[in-house]
């Protein structure tokens, strides 16, 4: 590492935390290494000192109207807003009276200067094809596809499902929806037919945009077939399926329902006026896992979301006109929404999109791409970084990564070892790392360093972004002391906060706003060190984080009990060096069913079929009974310890049948 970047970087030994929360998790270590922003980076950055960050953060909390009113002027409004914020917990309205259009902000407004011919999207397919779409070209494609949607009677407020590979058409479809005020709901390609069906029924979508297939690690994902299965024999609201030809494989075309994307374009022209939308009108729904069996449709609205997406791209990634920015997230996750599409395009930046796997055809695909396109800002997940570490440094050494100037991570806590590797090997010791904590629900970054201002420490997301008022509290809502673990809450509304759960007001109120009155409860545990830096411990609800993907234990449990042999199931996470968490299922079978390795494999497959490959269990363990309290609650704490191979700790006197513990511990599948 260079002296410039690490003024105080002499790695002192990490000392054990005095955290009362205890535990042996690496994330509870106090990390003493501090990396100051390089002077050269700071000089050019929009926020270039702690003093500036602190002053702006203080203003954003004290005078949100003034602060956000000023920032929001950087968006293009067709009608100016009257009021910055209307807040009646849990309902926030931002920029009331204002009208704007997201696609106009992401495209049209860049057509009046040199950005017109600048690359908006750079795309590489897994097999190696390359495409560049300038702002002008992207605008044209979006207008044409918006006209296709109109041709199929999609109107303002209608829901549109997008189930696509990582190709420019995914972004085109999203932007086309926003152009006419339709509400998109993107489904990650790793979800199954059943998951699509649930989302179609819940959202009431009338149209699905998909492709014949997509490429992943050399194989073809049968997207269209999954859509066919989802719609089979079911009375669904879907009237139209638009199919983009990506792989050229044979697909079934249902007469009267399915149409080809390229054929549809023949009927439309490239003029489509952007509809001026109320700032609070719904923009998209994105389904995510919660603590019940049913995923929740997180609803985001227009003005506040776009402002936060643009603002964080500006201050956190510090994106410039000459940057080549690459976010590796799939468009099916919120990171793909905010930081591959809306944030960078609102800012007029160049966003790179890659279709496939990082290890196809070889383990250096990402480094190859960085070198080839001279990527300057790179945003990925800790789980990917750990995989790269495992594959070894030699893959990096073959490539010139000197174009990189800033690195980012998202999705799960990053262990200091991975952070250091990222810093030294990928960033060459010169690039700041922004470890960004946020959620589907928050719409954009919430806790993150600003790279030109905030010194970083490996493993912490550091300090709150503008407008974000973080609390780390005990069960009664009292702030916990330094280095004590508590519950992470947000005490004030912020522009890109979720506006609800689609079709379920009560669940919205109960999930996020009931634990502490007036505060948003994130579902994460965290602690604050003596410098005020926030260390995210991870989920403390029944949500797992597997390779940076959210998965509800109840969702997997409900998939398991839908199998005819299963009587009862309990699913827990166990620490996993690569994926952060692995999925372990404890299963009791019905009377007369014989347990076997085959049945364990069959159950894994079943979960995969019901939810999708993204939820494949790591282990299925059979048990005669599940450990329960006298009141019948499954003792997950014990199951977690058993799954992790730890000795059983704590008080077990409330167990209904203490013998089951021993049986479970000895019941490993292998
Ligand atoms: C976790 C992803 C530690 C956290 C944008 C959160 C993180 C969940 C970080 C949301 C981070 C995300 N450090 N943990 N930098 N970023 N998380 O909705 O547990 O897919 O609650 O949004 O990921 O996952 P989601």
XYZ file of C-alpha atoms and ligand atoms in Angstrom, residues 288 333-335 379 382 409-414 435-442 447 459 461 522-524 536-539 545 548-550, ligand 1:
59
model
C -37.721 -9.256 -1.320
C -31.772 -6.903 -7.308
C -32.126 -3.404 -5.971
C -28.425 -2.712 -6.523
C -18.804 -1.953 -7.329
C -17.966 -9.293 -0.622
C -18.882 -3.188 -1.875
C -22.456 -3.960 -0.945
C -24.746 -6.710 0.231
C -23.205 -8.123 3.373
C -20.558 -7.335 5.922
C -17.090 -7.496 4.435
C -18.472 -0.173 1.901
C -22.107 0.780 1.404
C -24.819 -0.419 3.768
C -28.369 -0.227 2.522
C -31.400 -2.376 1.690
C -34.075 -2.963 -0.926
C -36.284 -0.917 1.355
C -33.945 2.052 1.625
C -24.294 4.228 5.665
C -15.001 -3.949 7.698
C -19.551 1.004 6.441
C -33.908 -2.257 9.565
C -33.733 -5.861 10.809
C -29.946 -5.609 11.198
C -23.030 -3.963 10.674
C -23.294 -7.329 12.367
C -25.947 -8.774 10.042
C -29.603 -9.710 10.107
C -27.977 -13.389 3.661
C -25.360 -11.291 -0.649
C -28.887 -12.465 -1.510
C -31.714 -12.162 0.938
C -27.070 -6.620 4.250
C -28.910 -4.950 -0.713
C -23.203 -5.222 5.865
C -27.855 -6.171 5.471
C -28.501 -3.532 -1.083
C -29.134 -5.625 4.885
C -24.962 -5.274 4.373
C -29.350 -6.544 3.695
C -24.332 -4.288 3.570
C -30.157 -5.904 2.603
C -23.051 -3.803 3.992
C -26.244 -4.815 2.695
N -22.541 -4.286 5.136
N -24.397 -5.717 5.511
N -22.354 -2.910 3.284
N -25.153 -4.029 2.544
N -26.130 -5.569 3.790
O -32.312 -5.825 0.505
O -28.101 -7.292 6.291
O -30.780 -7.314 -0.828
O -30.222 -5.659 5.769
O -30.203 -4.948 -0.272
O -28.030 -6.858 3.232
O -30.205 -6.725 1.474
P -30.940 -6.248 0.160
